[in-house]
Amino acid sequence: MAMSTKAINLASFSSVFPSSLDKLNKPSKGVQNSFWVPRIPLVKAVQSPAESDTGRWAKQRRPQNADGDFFVDHTCIDCDTCRWMAPQVFTRVGGMSAVYKQPTCKDDRLKALQALISCPTNSIRTEVPPPDILEAQKTFPIPIDEKKLPGVYHCGYHSSKSYGASSYLIIHPDGNILIDSPKFTERLARKIEELGGVCYMFLTHKDDVADHGKWSKRFCCDRILHSGDVEACTADVETKLDGNGPWRLGQDIMLIHTPGHTEGSVCLFYMPLKILFTGDHLLMRESGLDIVEMYNRYSVGTQLDSVKKLLDLDFNWIMPGHGRRIEFKDIEEKNAILEAFC
């Protein structure tokens, strides 16, 4: 088993993580009018009545699908993954996803297959086994924007254990960082291994830990989670953050305590590329910015206060656990939109 080079030692730390150069371990492998920002509760992925149906009906084609090969069945949990991964093909109809237009070109077909692979409940299907599914699997993890965001990937393979949340990979010279947990599959693990493996697994909060144990075992990576969100299934994480932070991971990554959705929610700020990985703290839905009020597990008021903290950070991108990514033109636009939301 190959592992990444562990360049940062988190065995002990205070509010500032030690520099990787000091802790080298053994080698192993203006506001745009297009933004709508009402605070609308998120319809987060939950078990639908159909999901518990063991009969044939649950896996049948929903009548809302367009005629053709791709379709969504009745087990869809409305997690929105397919709709932002392949908006040319999928839409929301009747509280679930459906195919509104069959892919007509190679690129659209690839995106539809990537959405099929990433669907946490295997609710996207085809009438005929796709001969190109293996080629689609090889595209994961997917570069988000090779020009603007080099070395940042969407892992795909969303897990039902984390309600279909996204997981990300940062390729970093001091050790790669896996943000939240995708569904564990050896196929994805081998692809990540080719990119240098995983040195740290940063868990934004307790909802999206999914197969963290399997990933930790596969790469011998240190897991990081705030102590306020530690539960029985994460009691063995290697690093538990205490207090209000912020904490630093090396010289260019800052961990920002943003309680509200959960007590221990923490965002990761990757300063060189001005990206904020927000977990369930803040996201963009089809309806606008959202703080997932319906599924708040701690305090809505505290969460709104934590959103205001973000006004002090210079970032242009939000990479959420659920929903769509956001790119701001500049810090002025970002702050104007956040101020309007709060």
Short mmCIF file of N, CA, C and O in Angstrom, two decimals, residues 234-332:
data_model
loop_
_atom_site.label_atom_id
_atom_site.label_comp_id
_atom_site.label_asym_id
_atom_site.label_seq_id
_atom_site.Cartn_x
_atom_site.Cartn_y
_atom_site.Cartn_z
N THR A 234 -16.59 8.56 15.67
CA THR A 234 -15.37 9.32 15.38
C THR A 234 -14.50 9.49 16.62
O THR A 234 -13.60 10.33 16.65
N ALA A 235 -14.74 8.69 17.64
CA ALA A 235 -13.99 8.82 18.89
C ALA A 235 -12.50 8.57 18.69
O ALA A 235 -11.68 9.04 19.48
N ASP A 236 -12.13 7.83 17.63
CA ASP A 236 -10.72 7.50 17.43
C ASP A 236 -10.01 8.42 16.45
O ASP A 236 -8.90 8.13 16.01
N VAL A 237 -10.63 9.56 16.07
CA VAL A 237 -9.93 10.47 15.17
C VAL A 237 -8.64 10.95 15.83
O VAL A 237 -8.58 11.13 17.04
N GLU A 238 -7.62 11.13 15.01
CA GLU A 238 -6.29 11.41 15.55
C GLU A 238 -6.17 12.81 16.15
O GLU A 238 -5.45 13.02 17.12
N THR A 239 -6.84 13.79 15.56
CA THR A 239 -6.72 15.18 16.01
C THR A 239 -8.09 15.77 16.28
O THR A 239 -8.92 15.83 15.38
N LYS A 240 -8.30 16.18 17.52
CA LYS A 240 -9.56 16.81 17.92
C LYS A 240 -9.27 18.28 18.23
O LYS A 240 -8.50 18.59 19.14
N LEU A 241 -9.89 19.16 17.47
CA LEU A 241 -9.70 20.59 17.69
C LEU A 241 -10.48 21.03 18.92
O LEU A 241 -11.65 20.67 19.09
N ASP A 242 -9.85 21.83 19.77
CA ASP A 242 -10.51 22.34 20.96
C ASP A 242 -10.57 23.87 20.89
O ASP A 242 -9.68 24.51 20.34
N GLY A 243 -11.62 24.43 21.47
CA GLY A 243 -11.73 25.88 21.54
C GLY A 243 -12.31 26.48 20.28
O GLY A 243 -12.98 25.83 19.49
N ASN A 244 -12.02 27.79 20.09
CA ASN A 244 -12.63 28.55 19.00
C ASN A 244 -11.69 28.87 17.85
O ASN A 244 -12.10 29.51 16.89
N GLY A 245 -10.43 28.44 17.97
CA GLY A 245 -9.49 28.67 16.88
C GLY A 245 -9.23 30.16 16.66
O GLY A 245 -9.42 30.98 17.56
N PRO A 246 -8.80 30.55 15.45
CA PRO A 246 -8.55 29.65 14.32
C PRO A 246 -7.26 28.85 14.50
O PRO A 246 -6.43 29.17 15.35
N TRP A 247 -7.16 27.80 13.68
CA TRP A 247 -5.98 26.95 13.69
C TRP A 247 -5.33 27.00 12.31
O TRP A 247 -6.01 27.26 11.31
N ARG A 248 -4.06 26.74 12.24
CA ARG A 248 -3.36 26.72 10.95
C ARG A 248 -2.82 25.32 10.66
O ARG A 248 -2.33 24.65 11.55
N LEU A 249 -2.93 24.96 9.43
CA LEU A 249 -2.34 23.72 8.93
C LEU A 249 -1.22 24.14 7.99
O LEU A 249 -1.46 24.53 6.85
N GLY A 250 0.00 24.15 8.51
CA GLY A 250 1.10 24.69 7.73
C GLY A 250 0.99 26.20 7.63
O GLY A 250 0.46 26.87 8.51
N GLN A 251 1.46 26.75 6.51
CA GLN A 251 1.52 28.19 6.35
C GLN A 251 0.36 28.77 5.56
O GLN A 251 0.11 29.98 5.61
N ASP A 252 -0.38 27.94 4.83
CA ASP A 252 -1.35 28.51 3.90
C ASP A 252 -2.77 27.97 4.03
O ASP A 252 -3.62 28.24 3.18
N ILE A 253 -3.03 27.22 5.09
CA ILE A 253 -4.39 26.71 5.31
C ILE A 253 -4.83 27.10 6.71
O ILE A 253 -4.12 26.87 7.70
N MET A 254 -6.01 27.71 6.80
CA MET A 254 -6.56 28.12 8.08
C MET A 254 -7.89 27.40 8.31
O MET A 254 -8.70 27.23 7.40
N LEU A 255 -8.08 26.94 9.53
CA LEU A 255 -9.33 26.28 9.94
C LEU A 255 -10.13 27.26 10.79
O LEU A 255 -9.63 27.75 11.81
N ILE A 256 -11.35 27.55 10.35
CA ILE A 256 -12.18 28.59 10.97
C ILE A 256 -13.36 27.93 11.68
O ILE A 256 -14.19 27.26 11.04
N HIS A 257 -13.46 28.10 12.97
CA HIS A 257 -14.59 27.55 13.72
C HIS A 257 -15.85 28.35 13.38
O HIS A 257 -15.91 29.56 13.59
N THR A 258 -16.85 27.67 12.82
CA THR A 258 -18.10 28.31 12.41
C THR A 258 -19.28 27.54 13.02
O THR A 258 -20.05 26.89 12.31
N PRO A 259 -19.44 27.58 14.33
CA PRO A 259 -20.52 26.82 14.96
C PRO A 259 -21.89 27.34 14.52
O PRO A 259 -22.05 28.49 14.12
N GLY A 260 -22.86 26.45 14.61
CA GLY A 260 -24.22 26.83 14.25
C GLY A 260 -24.98 25.65 13.70
O GLY A 260 -25.91 25.13 14.32
N HIS A 261 -24.57 25.19 12.52
CA HIS A 261 -25.20 23.98 11.97
C HIS A 261 -25.00 22.83 12.95
O HIS A 261 -25.92 22.07 13.24
N THR A 262 -23.76 22.70 13.41
CA THR A 262 -23.44 21.83 14.55
C THR A 262 -22.51 22.64 15.46
O THR A 262 -21.97 23.68 15.07
N GLU A 263 -22.31 22.13 16.64
CA GLU A 263 -21.45 22.84 17.59
C GLU A 263 -20.02 22.93 17.09
O GLU A 263 -19.33 23.93 17.31
N GLY A 264 -19.57 21.89 16.42
CA GLY A 264 -18.18 21.83 16.01
C GLY A 264 -17.93 22.04 14.53
O GLY A 264 -16.90 21.60 14.01
N SER A 265 -18.84 22.68 13.82
CA SER A 265 -18.62 22.94 12.40
C SER A 265 -17.39 23.82 12.20
O SER A 265 -17.22 24.84 12.87
N VAL A 266 -16.54 23.43 11.25
CA VAL A 266 -15.31 24.17 10.96
C VAL A 266 -15.15 24.26 9.44
O VAL A 266 -15.35 23.28 8.73
N CYS A 267 -14.80 25.45 8.95
CA CYS A 267 -14.51 25.64 7.53
C CYS A 267 -13.01 25.62 7.30
O CYS A 267 -12.23 26.01 8.17
N LEU A 268 -12.62 25.17 6.13
CA LEU A 268 -11.20 25.16 5.75
C LEU A 268 -10.98 26.25 4.72
O LEU A 268 -11.62 26.26 3.66
N PHE A 269 -10.07 27.18 5.00
CA PHE A 269 -9.75 28.29 4.12
C PHE A 269 -8.39 28.02 3.48
O PHE A 269 -7.36 28.04 4.16
N TYR A 270 -8.41 27.74 2.17
CA TYR A 270 -7.17 27.50 1.43
C TYR A 270 -6.74 28.82 0.81
O TYR A 270 -7.23 29.23 -0.23
N MET A 271 -5.83 29.49 1.47
CA MET A 271 -5.51 30.88 1.17
C MET A 271 -4.90 31.12 -0.21
O MET A 271 -5.24 32.10 -0.87
N PRO A 272 -3.99 30.27 -0.70
CA PRO A 272 -3.38 30.56 -2.01
C PRO A 272 -4.39 30.69 -3.14
O PRO A 272 -4.22 31.52 -4.04
N LEU A 273 -5.44 29.88 -3.12
CA LEU A 273 -6.44 29.92 -4.18
C LEU A 273 -7.74 30.59 -3.74
O LEU A 273 -8.72 30.61 -4.49
N LYS A 274 -7.75 31.13 -2.53
CA LYS A 274 -8.90 31.87 -2.00
C LYS A 274 -10.19 31.05 -2.06
O LYS A 274 -11.24 31.49 -2.51
N ILE A 275 -10.09 29.79 -1.54
CA ILE A 275 -11.24 28.89 -1.50
C ILE A 275 -11.64 28.65 -0.06
O ILE A 275 -10.79 28.38 0.79
N LEU A 276 -12.94 28.70 0.20
CA LEU A 276 -13.47 28.34 1.52
C LEU A 276 -14.31 27.07 1.36
O LEU A 276 -15.30 27.07 0.63
N PHE A 277 -13.89 26.00 2.03
CA PHE A 277 -14.65 24.75 2.05
C PHE A 277 -15.56 24.81 3.28
O PHE A 277 -15.08 24.85 4.42
N THR A 278 -16.86 24.82 3.06
CA THR A 278 -17.81 25.19 4.11
C THR A 278 -18.60 24.05 4.73
O THR A 278 -19.33 24.27 5.70
N GLY A 279 -18.49 22.83 4.22
CA GLY A 279 -19.32 21.76 4.77
C GLY A 279 -20.79 22.13 4.64
O GLY A 279 -21.26 22.53 3.57
N ASP A 280 -21.54 22.05 5.75
CA ASP A 280 -22.96 22.43 5.74
C ASP A 280 -23.18 23.83 6.32
O ASP A 280 -24.32 24.21 6.58
N HIS A 281 -22.11 24.57 6.53
CA HIS A 281 -22.25 25.90 7.14
C HIS A 281 -22.95 26.88 6.20
O HIS A 281 -23.84 27.64 6.61
N LEU A 282 -22.57 26.89 4.93
CA LEU A 282 -23.13 27.82 3.95
C LEU A 282 -23.00 27.21 2.57
O LEU A 282 -21.97 26.65 2.23
N LEU A 283 -24.07 27.32 1.78
CA LEU A 283 -24.08 26.70 0.47
C LEU A 283 -25.03 27.45 -0.46
O LEU A 283 -25.79 28.32 -0.02
N MET A 284 -24.97 27.09 -1.73
CA MET A 284 -25.87 27.67 -2.72
C MET A 284 -26.79 26.58 -3.25
O MET A 284 -26.33 25.56 -3.76
N ARG A 285 -28.09 26.81 -3.09
CA ARG A 285 -29.09 25.91 -3.65
C ARG A 285 -29.67 26.54 -4.92
O ARG A 285 -29.34 27.67 -5.28
N GLU A 286 -30.58 25.83 -5.56
CA GLU A 286 -31.25 26.38 -6.72
C GLU A 286 -32.00 27.66 -6.35
O GLU A 286 -32.18 28.54 -7.18
N SER A 287 -32.41 27.78 -5.10
CA SER A 287 -33.19 28.92 -4.64
C SER A 287 -32.33 30.06 -4.11
O SER A 287 -32.84 31.14 -3.83
N GLY A 288 -31.03 29.85 -3.94
CA GLY A 288 -30.16 30.90 -3.43
C GLY A 288 -29.28 30.42 -2.30
O GLY A 288 -29.20 29.22 -2.02
N LEU A 289 -28.59 31.34 -1.63
CA LEU A 289 -27.77 30.99 -0.48
C LEU A 289 -28.62 30.33 0.60
O LEU A 289 -29.78 30.68 0.79
N ASP A 290 -28.01 29.43 1.35
CA ASP A 290 -28.77 28.66 2.33
C ASP A 290 -27.87 28.28 3.49
O ASP A 290 -26.67 28.04 3.30
N ILE A 291 -28.44 28.21 4.68
CA ILE A 291 -27.70 27.73 5.86
C ILE A 291 -28.33 26.47 6.44
O ILE A 291 -28.05 26.08 7.55
N VAL A 292 -29.19 25.81 5.68
CA VAL A 292 -29.76 24.52 6.07
C VAL A 292 -30.51 24.63 7.40
O VAL A 292 -30.33 23.81 8.30
N GLU A 293 -31.36 25.65 7.52
CA GLU A 293 -32.09 25.87 8.78
C GLU A 293 -32.92 24.66 9.21
O GLU A 293 -32.99 24.34 10.39
N MET A 294 -33.54 24.01 8.24
CA MET A 294 -34.43 22.90 8.57
C MET A 294 -33.70 21.78 9.28
O MET A 294 -34.28 21.05 10.09
N TYR A 295 -32.40 21.64 8.99
CA TYR A 295 -31.62 20.55 9.57
C TYR A 295 -30.56 21.06 10.53
O TYR A 295 -29.59 20.36 10.81
N ASN A 296 -30.75 22.26 11.06
CA ASN A 296 -29.82 22.80 12.03
C ASN A 296 -29.82 21.92 13.28
O ASN A 296 -30.86 21.55 13.81
N ARG A 297 -28.63 21.60 13.76
CA ARG A 297 -28.49 20.69 14.90
C ARG A 297 -27.94 21.37 16.14
O ARG A 297 -27.61 20.72 17.11
N TYR A 298 -27.83 22.71 16.07
CA TYR A 298 -27.26 23.40 17.22
C TYR A 298 -27.97 24.73 17.46
O TYR A 298 -28.76 24.86 18.39
N SER A 299 -27.73 25.75 16.60
CA SER A 299 -28.33 27.07 16.81
C SER A 299 -28.31 27.88 15.52
O SER A 299 -27.23 28.16 14.99
N VAL A 300 -29.50 28.25 15.04
CA VAL A 300 -29.58 29.07 13.83
C VAL A 300 -28.95 30.44 14.06
O VAL A 300 -28.22 30.97 13.22
N GLY A 301 -29.24 31.04 15.22
CA GLY A 301 -28.66 32.34 15.53
C GLY A 301 -27.15 32.31 15.54
O GLY A 301 -26.48 33.22 15.00
N THR A 302 -26.59 31.27 16.14
CA THR A 302 -25.13 31.12 16.17
C THR A 302 -24.58 30.92 14.77
O THR A 302 -23.51 31.45 14.42
N GLN A 303 -25.31 30.19 13.95
CA GLN A 303 -24.86 29.96 12.58
C GLN A 303 -24.82 31.27 11.79
O GLN A 303 -23.87 31.52 11.04
N LEU A 304 -25.83 32.10 11.95
CA LEU A 304 -25.83 33.39 11.26
C LEU A 304 -24.66 34.27 11.74
O LEU A 304 -24.04 34.97 10.94
N ASP A 305 -24.38 34.22 13.02
CA ASP A 305 -23.22 34.96 13.54
C ASP A 305 -21.93 34.44 12.90
O ASP A 305 -21.02 35.21 12.61
N SER A 306 -21.88 33.12 12.70
CA SER A 306 -20.68 32.53 12.09
C SER A 306 -20.56 32.92 10.61
O SER A 306 -19.44 33.04 10.09
N VAL A 307 -21.70 33.09 9.93
CA VAL A 307 -21.65 33.56 8.55
C VAL A 307 -21.03 34.96 8.50
O VAL A 307 -20.23 35.27 7.61
N LYS A 308 -21.34 35.78 9.48
CA LYS A 308 -20.79 37.14 9.52
C LYS A 308 -19.27 37.12 9.69
O LYS A 308 -18.57 38.04 9.24
N LYS A 309 -18.75 36.07 10.32
CA LYS A 309 -17.29 35.93 10.45
C LYS A 309 -16.61 35.92 9.09
O LYS A 309 -15.46 36.34 8.94
N LEU A 310 -17.31 35.41 8.10
CA LEU A 310 -16.72 35.22 6.78
C LEU A 310 -16.45 36.54 6.07
O LEU A 310 -15.72 36.58 5.07
N LEU A 311 -17.05 37.62 6.57
CA LEU A 311 -16.82 38.94 5.97
C LEU A 311 -15.35 39.36 6.11
O LEU A 311 -14.85 40.16 5.32
N ASP A 312 -14.67 38.80 7.09
CA ASP A 312 -13.28 39.19 7.36
C ASP A 312 -12.27 38.37 6.55
O ASP A 312 -11.07 38.63 6.61
N LEU A 313 -12.76 37.40 5.80
CA LEU A 313 -11.86 36.53 5.05
C LEU A 313 -11.86 36.90 3.57
O LEU A 313 -12.90 37.20 2.99
N ASP A 314 -10.69 36.84 2.95
CA ASP A 314 -10.54 37.20 1.54
C ASP A 314 -10.59 35.94 0.68
O ASP A 314 -9.58 35.35 0.33
N PHE A 315 -11.81 35.50 0.35
CA PHE A 315 -11.97 34.34 -0.52
C PHE A 315 -12.90 34.67 -1.68
O PHE A 315 -13.77 35.55 -1.58
N ASN A 316 -12.71 33.96 -2.78
CA ASN A 316 -13.54 34.16 -3.98
C ASN A 316 -14.40 32.96 -4.31
O ASN A 316 -15.27 33.05 -5.18
N TRP A 317 -14.13 31.82 -3.66
CA TRP A 317 -14.85 30.59 -3.96
C TRP A 317 -15.43 29.99 -2.68
O TRP A 317 -14.77 30.01 -1.63
N ILE A 318 -16.63 29.44 -2.79
CA ILE A 318 -17.20 28.59 -1.75
C ILE A 318 -17.38 27.19 -2.33
O ILE A 318 -18.01 27.02 -3.38
N MET A 319 -16.80 26.19 -1.66
CA MET A 319 -16.98 24.79 -2.01
C MET A 319 -17.77 24.14 -0.88
O MET A 319 -17.22 23.84 0.18
N PRO A 320 -19.07 23.95 -1.07
CA PRO A 320 -19.91 23.44 0.02
C PRO A 320 -19.99 21.92 0.04
O PRO A 320 -19.64 21.24 -0.94
N GLY A 321 -20.48 21.39 1.14
CA GLY A 321 -20.73 19.96 1.22
C GLY A 321 -21.94 19.56 0.39
O GLY A 321 -21.98 18.49 -0.20
N HIS A 322 -22.93 20.43 0.37
CA HIS A 322 -24.14 20.20 -0.43
C HIS A 322 -24.37 21.41 -1.31
O HIS A 322 -24.01 22.53 -0.97
N GLY A 323 -25.01 21.20 -2.45
CA GLY A 323 -25.35 22.31 -3.31
C GLY A 323 -24.23 22.72 -4.25
O GLY A 323 -23.25 22.01 -4.43
N ARG A 324 -24.40 23.90 -4.82
CA ARG A 324 -23.54 24.35 -5.90
C ARG A 324 -22.36 25.19 -5.41
O ARG A 324 -22.46 25.88 -4.41
N ARG A 325 -21.28 25.14 -6.15
CA ARG A 325 -20.14 25.99 -5.86
C ARG A 325 -20.47 27.43 -6.21
O ARG A 325 -21.29 27.70 -7.08
N ILE A 326 -19.77 28.34 -5.55
CA ILE A 326 -19.97 29.76 -5.80
C ILE A 326 -18.63 30.39 -6.12
O ILE A 326 -17.65 30.19 -5.40
N GLU A 327 -18.59 31.17 -7.20
CA GLU A 327 -17.42 31.98 -7.51
C GLU A 327 -17.83 33.44 -7.46
O GLU A 327 -18.73 33.87 -8.18
N PHE A 328 -17.16 34.22 -6.62
CA PHE A 328 -17.42 35.65 -6.52
C PHE A 328 -16.42 36.40 -7.40
O PHE A 328 -15.28 35.97 -7.58
N LYS A 329 -16.85 37.53 -7.92
CA LYS A 329 -15.97 38.35 -8.76
C LYS A 329 -14.80 38.89 -7.95
O LYS A 329 -13.67 38.92 -8.42
N ASP A 330 -15.08 39.31 -6.73
CA ASP A 330 -14.05 39.87 -5.86
C ASP A 330 -14.59 39.90 -4.43
O ASP A 330 -15.74 39.52 -4.18
N ILE A 331 -13.75 40.37 -3.50
CA ILE A 331 -14.16 40.38 -2.10
C ILE A 331 -15.32 41.34 -1.86
O ILE A 331 -16.17 41.10 -0.99
N GLU A 332 -15.40 42.40 -2.64
CA GLU A 332 -16.51 43.35 -2.48
C GLU A 332 -17.83 42.69 -2.81
O GLU A 332 -18.83 42.86 -2.09
#
